[in-house]
Backbone as a printed PyTorch tensor [residue, N CA C, xyz], in Angstrom:
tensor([[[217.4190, 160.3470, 153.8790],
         [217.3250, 158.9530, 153.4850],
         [216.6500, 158.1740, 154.6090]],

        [[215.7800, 157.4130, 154.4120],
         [215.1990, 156.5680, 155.5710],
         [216.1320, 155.5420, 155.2470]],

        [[215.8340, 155.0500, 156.2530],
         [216.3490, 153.3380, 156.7030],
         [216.5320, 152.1900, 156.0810]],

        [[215.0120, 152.1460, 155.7100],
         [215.1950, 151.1800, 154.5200],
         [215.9210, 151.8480, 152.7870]],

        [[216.2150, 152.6630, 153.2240],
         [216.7070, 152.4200, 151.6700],
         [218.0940, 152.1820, 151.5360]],

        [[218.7100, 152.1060, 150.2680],
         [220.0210, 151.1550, 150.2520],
         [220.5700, 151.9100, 149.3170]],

        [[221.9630, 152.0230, 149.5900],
         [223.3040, 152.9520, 148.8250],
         [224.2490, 152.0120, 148.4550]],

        [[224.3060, 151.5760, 146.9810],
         [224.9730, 150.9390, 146.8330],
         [226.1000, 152.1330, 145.7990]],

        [[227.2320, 152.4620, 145.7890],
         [228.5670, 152.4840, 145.1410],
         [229.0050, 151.8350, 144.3140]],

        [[229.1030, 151.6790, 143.0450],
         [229.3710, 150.8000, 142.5460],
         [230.5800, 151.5080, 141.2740]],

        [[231.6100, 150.5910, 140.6780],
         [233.0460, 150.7340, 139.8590],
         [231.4550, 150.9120, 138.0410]],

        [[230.7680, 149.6590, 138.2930],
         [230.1250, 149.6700, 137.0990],
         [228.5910, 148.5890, 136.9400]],

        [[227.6620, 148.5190, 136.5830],
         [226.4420, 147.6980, 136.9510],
         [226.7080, 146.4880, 135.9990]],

        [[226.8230, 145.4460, 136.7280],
         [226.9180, 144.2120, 136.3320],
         [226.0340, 143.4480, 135.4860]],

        [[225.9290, 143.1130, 134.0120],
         [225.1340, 142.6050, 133.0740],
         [224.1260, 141.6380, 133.7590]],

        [[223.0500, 141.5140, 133.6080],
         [221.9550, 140.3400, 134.2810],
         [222.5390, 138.9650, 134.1790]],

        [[223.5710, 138.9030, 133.2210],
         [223.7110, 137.2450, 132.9790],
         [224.9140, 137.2900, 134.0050]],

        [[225.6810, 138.0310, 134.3390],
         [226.9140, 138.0340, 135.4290],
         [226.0620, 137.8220, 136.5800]],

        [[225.2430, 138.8690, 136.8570],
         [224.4880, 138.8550, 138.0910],
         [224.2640, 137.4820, 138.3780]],

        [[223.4560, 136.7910, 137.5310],
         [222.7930, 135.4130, 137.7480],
         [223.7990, 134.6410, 138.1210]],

        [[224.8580, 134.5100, 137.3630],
         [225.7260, 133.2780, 137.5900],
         [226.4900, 133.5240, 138.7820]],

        [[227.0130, 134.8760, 139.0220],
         [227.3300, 135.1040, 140.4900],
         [226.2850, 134.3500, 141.6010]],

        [[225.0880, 134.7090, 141.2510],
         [224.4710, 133.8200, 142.6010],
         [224.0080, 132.2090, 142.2990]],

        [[224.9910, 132.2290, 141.5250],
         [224.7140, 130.4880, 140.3840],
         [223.1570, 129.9590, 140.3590]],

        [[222.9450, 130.6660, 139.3350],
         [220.9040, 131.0430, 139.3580],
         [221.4600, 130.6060, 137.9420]],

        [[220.5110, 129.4640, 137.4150],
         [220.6080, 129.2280, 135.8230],
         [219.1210, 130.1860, 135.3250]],

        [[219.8010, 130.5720, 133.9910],
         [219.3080, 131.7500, 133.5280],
         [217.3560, 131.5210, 132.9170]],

        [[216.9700, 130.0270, 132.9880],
         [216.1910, 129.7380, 132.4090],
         [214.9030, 129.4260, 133.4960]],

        [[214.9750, 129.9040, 134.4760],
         [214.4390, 128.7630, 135.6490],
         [213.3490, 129.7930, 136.6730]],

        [[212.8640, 129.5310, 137.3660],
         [211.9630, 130.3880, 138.2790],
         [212.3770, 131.3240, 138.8680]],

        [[213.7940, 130.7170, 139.4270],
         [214.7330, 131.6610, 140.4740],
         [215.2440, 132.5480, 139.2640]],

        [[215.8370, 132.3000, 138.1990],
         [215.7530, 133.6850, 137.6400],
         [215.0470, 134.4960, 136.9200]],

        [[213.8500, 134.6630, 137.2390],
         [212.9230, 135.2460, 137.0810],
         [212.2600, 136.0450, 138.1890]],

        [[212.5640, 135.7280, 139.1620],
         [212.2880, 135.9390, 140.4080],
         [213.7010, 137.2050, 140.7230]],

        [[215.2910, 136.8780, 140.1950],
         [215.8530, 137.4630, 140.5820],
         [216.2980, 138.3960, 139.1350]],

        [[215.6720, 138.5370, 138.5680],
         [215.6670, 139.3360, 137.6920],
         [214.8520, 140.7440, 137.9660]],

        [[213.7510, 140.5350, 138.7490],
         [213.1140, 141.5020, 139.7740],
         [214.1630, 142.2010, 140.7130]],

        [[215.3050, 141.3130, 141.1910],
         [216.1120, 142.1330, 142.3460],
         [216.9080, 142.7370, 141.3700]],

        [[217.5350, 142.4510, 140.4250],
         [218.2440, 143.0420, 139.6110],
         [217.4830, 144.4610, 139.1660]],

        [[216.4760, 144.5740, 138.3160],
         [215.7460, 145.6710, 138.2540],
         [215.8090, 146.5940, 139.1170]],

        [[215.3950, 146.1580, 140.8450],
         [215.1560, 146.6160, 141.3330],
         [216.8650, 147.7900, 141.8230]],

        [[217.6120, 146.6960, 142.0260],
         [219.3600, 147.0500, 142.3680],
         [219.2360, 148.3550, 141.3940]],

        [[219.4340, 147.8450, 139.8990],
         [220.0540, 148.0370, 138.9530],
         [219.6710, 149.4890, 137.6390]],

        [[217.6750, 149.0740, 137.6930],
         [217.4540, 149.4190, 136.7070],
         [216.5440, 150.5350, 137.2200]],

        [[215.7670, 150.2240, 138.1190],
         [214.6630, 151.3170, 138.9470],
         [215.1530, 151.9520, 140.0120]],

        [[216.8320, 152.0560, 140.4820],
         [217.6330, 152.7100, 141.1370],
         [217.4000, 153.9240, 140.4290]],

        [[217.8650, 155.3920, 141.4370],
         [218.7060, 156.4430, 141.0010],
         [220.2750, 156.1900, 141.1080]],

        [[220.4570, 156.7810, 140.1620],
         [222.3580, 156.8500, 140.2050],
         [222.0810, 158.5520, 140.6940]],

        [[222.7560, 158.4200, 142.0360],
         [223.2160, 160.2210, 142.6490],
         [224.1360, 160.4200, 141.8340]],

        [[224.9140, 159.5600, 141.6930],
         [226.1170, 160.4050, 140.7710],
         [225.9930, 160.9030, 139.3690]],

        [[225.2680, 160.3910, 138.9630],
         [224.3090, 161.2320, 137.2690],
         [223.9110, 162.1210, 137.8870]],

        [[223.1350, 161.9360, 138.7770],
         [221.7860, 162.5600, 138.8470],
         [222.9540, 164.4150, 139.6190]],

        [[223.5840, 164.1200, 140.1300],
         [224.6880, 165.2240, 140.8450],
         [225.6260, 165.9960, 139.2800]],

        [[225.7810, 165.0560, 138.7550],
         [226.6040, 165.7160, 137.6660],
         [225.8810, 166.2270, 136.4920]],

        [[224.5040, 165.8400, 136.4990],
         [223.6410, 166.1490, 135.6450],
         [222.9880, 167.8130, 135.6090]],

        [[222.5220, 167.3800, 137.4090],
         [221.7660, 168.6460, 137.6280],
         [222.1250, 169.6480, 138.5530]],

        [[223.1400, 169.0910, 139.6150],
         [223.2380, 169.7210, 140.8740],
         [224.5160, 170.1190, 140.9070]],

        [[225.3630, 169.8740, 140.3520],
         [227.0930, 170.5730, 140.3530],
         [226.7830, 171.8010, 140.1460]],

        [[226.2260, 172.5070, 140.0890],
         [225.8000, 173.9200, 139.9390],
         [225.2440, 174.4550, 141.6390]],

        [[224.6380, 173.4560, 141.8870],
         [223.7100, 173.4870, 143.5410],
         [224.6190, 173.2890, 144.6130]],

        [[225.7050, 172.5710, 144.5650],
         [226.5330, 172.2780, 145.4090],
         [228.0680, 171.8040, 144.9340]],

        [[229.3830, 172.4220, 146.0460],
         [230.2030, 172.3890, 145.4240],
         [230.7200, 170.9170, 145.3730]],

        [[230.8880, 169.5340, 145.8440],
         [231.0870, 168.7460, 146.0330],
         [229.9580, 167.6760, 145.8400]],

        [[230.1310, 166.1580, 145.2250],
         [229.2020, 164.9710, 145.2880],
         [229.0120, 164.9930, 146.3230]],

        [[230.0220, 165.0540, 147.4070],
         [229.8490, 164.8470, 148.9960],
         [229.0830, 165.5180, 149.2170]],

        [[229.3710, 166.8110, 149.5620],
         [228.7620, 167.7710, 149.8630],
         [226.5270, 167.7220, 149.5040]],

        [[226.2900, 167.4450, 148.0490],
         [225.0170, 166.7720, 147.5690],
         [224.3710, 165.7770, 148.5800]],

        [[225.3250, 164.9780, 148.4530],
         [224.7860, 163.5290, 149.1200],
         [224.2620, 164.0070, 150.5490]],

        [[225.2840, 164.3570, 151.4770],
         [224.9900, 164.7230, 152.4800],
         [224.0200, 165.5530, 153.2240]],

        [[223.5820, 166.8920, 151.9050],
         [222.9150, 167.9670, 152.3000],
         [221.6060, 167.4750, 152.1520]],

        [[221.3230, 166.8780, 150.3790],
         [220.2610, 166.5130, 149.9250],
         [219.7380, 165.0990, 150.3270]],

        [[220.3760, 164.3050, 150.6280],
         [219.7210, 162.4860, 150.5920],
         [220.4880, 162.5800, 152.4490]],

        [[221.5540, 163.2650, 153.3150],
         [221.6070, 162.1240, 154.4570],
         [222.3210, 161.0210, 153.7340]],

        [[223.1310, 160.8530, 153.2110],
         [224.1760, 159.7860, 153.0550],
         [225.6270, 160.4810, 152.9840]],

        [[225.7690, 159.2630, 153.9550],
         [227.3200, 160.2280, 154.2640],
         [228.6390, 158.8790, 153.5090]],

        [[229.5970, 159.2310, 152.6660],
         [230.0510, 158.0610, 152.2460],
         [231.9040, 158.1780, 152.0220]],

        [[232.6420, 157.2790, 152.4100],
         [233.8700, 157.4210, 152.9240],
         [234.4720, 158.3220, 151.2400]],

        [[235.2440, 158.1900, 151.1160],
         [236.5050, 159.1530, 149.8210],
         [236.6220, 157.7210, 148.6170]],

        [[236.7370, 156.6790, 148.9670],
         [236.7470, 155.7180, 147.7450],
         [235.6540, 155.6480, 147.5580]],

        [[234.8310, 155.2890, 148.3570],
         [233.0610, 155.0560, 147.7590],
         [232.1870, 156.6290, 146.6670]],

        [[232.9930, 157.7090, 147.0260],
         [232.3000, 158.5560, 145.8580],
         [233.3090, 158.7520, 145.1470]],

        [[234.3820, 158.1800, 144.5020],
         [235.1370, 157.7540, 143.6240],
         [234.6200, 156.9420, 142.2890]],

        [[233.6860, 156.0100, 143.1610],
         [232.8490, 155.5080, 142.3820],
         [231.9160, 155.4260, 140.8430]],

        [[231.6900, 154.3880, 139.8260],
         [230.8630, 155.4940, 138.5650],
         [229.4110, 155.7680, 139.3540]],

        [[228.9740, 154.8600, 139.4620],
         [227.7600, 155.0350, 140.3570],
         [227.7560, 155.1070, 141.3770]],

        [[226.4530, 155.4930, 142.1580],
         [226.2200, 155.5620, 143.4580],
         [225.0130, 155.2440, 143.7560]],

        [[224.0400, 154.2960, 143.1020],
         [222.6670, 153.6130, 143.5600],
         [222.4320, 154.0350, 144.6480]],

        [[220.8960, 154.5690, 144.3840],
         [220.2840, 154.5170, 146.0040],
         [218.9150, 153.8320, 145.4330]],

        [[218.5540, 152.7840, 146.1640],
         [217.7630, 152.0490, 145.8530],
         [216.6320, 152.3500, 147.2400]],

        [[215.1770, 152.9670, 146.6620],
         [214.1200, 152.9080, 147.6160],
         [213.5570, 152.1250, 148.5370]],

        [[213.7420, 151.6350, 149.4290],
         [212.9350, 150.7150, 150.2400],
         [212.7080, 149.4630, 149.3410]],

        [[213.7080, 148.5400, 149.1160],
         [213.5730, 147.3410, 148.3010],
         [212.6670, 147.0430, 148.7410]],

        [[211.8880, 146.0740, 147.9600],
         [211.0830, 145.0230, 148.1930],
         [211.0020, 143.7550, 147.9860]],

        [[210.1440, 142.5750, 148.2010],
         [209.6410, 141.2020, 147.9300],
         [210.8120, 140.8060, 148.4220]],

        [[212.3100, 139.9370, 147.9490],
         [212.4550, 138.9730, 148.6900],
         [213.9080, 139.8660, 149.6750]],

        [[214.1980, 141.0500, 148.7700],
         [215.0290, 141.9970, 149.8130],
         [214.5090, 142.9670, 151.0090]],

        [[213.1150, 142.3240, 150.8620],
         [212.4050, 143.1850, 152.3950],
         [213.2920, 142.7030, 153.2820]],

        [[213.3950, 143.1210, 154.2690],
         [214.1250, 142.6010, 155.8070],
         [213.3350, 142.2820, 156.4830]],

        [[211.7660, 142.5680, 156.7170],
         [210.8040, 141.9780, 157.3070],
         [210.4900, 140.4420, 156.5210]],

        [[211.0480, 140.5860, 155.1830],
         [210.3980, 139.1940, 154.7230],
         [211.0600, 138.1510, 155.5670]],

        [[210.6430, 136.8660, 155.4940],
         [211.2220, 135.9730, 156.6630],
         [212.3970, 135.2220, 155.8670]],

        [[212.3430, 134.9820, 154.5210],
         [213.7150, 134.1880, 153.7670],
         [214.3720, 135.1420, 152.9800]],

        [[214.2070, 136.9970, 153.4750],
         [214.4140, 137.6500, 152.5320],
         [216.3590, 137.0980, 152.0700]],

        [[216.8550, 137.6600, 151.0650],
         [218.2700, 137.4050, 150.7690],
         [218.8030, 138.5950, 150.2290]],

        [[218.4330, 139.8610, 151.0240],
         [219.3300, 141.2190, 151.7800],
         [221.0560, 140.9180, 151.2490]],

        [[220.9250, 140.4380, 152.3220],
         [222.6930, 139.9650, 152.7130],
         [223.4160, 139.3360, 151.5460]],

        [[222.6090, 138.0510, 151.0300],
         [223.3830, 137.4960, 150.0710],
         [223.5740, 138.1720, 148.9790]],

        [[222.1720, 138.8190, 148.1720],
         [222.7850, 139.4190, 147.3530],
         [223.5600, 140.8760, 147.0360]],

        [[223.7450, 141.1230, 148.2180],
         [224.5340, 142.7980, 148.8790],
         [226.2430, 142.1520, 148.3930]],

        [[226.3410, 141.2300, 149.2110],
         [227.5030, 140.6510, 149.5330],
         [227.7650, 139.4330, 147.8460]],

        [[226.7680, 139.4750, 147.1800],
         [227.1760, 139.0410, 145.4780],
         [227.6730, 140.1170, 145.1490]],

        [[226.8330, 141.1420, 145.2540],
         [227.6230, 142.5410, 144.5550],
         [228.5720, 142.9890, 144.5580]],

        [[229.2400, 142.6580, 146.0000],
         [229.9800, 143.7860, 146.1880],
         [231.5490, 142.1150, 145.9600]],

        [[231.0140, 141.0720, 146.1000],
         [232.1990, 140.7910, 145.3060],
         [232.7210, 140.7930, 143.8780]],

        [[231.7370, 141.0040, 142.9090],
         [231.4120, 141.3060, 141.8260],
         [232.3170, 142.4880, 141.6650]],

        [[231.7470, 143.0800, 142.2730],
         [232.9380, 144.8140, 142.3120],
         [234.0940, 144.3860, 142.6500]],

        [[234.7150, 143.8440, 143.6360],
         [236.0820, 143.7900, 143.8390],
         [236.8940, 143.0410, 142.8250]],

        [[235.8860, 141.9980, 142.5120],
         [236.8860, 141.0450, 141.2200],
         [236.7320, 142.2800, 139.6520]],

        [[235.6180, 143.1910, 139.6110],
         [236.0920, 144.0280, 138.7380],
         [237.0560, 144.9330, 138.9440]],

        [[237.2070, 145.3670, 140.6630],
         [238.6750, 146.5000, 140.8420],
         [239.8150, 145.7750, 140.5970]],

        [[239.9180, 144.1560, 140.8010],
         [241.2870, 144.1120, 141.0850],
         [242.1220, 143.5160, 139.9130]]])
């Protein structure tokens, strides 16, 4: 796995209209159109390892762990491959570059992952 790319874990992928209102983006407007791209990008043009492990590779290796680690370099605690998914998202781009200068990385990492907790709890 290089650097830039991103492992997200996830309980279940959050509908575009949740997404939006989590980052209180009205659904009609520039910004969501703009973040309908990060969504794609999160959501829709991700691999799920964990399909992609139960699909093809449970035969290749005895453990998800075991996959992740051998094949991608991601190493991930005992609740996180508990998980339904396991996104690995390629070298985001446009406004989740980290070189971009207003990229919003962080914010929408940290939408997600409260998104997930109000779905665990």
């Amino acid at each position: 796995m290089t650097e830039k790319d991103l492992v997200l874990p996830l309980r279940r992928i959050p509908p575009l209209g949740e997404f939006l209102d989590a980052l209180q983006i009205k659904p009609a407007g520039l910004a969501a159109q703009l973040f309908t791209g990060v969504y794609n990008q999160l959501f829709v043009w991700s691999t799920d390892l964990r399909a992609q492990y139960d699909q093809y590779y449970c035969v290749e290796y005895p453990t998800l762990a075991a996959y992740l680690e051998i094949a991608h370099e991601i190493y991930l605690e005992p609740t996180e491959l508990e998980k339904t998914h396991i996104l690995k998202i390629k070298a985001p781009g446009g406004v989740l570059e980290e070189a971009y200068d207003d990229n919003v990385r962080d914010t929408v990492i940290d939408c997600v992952r409260k998104l997930e907790s109000s779905y665990e709890d």
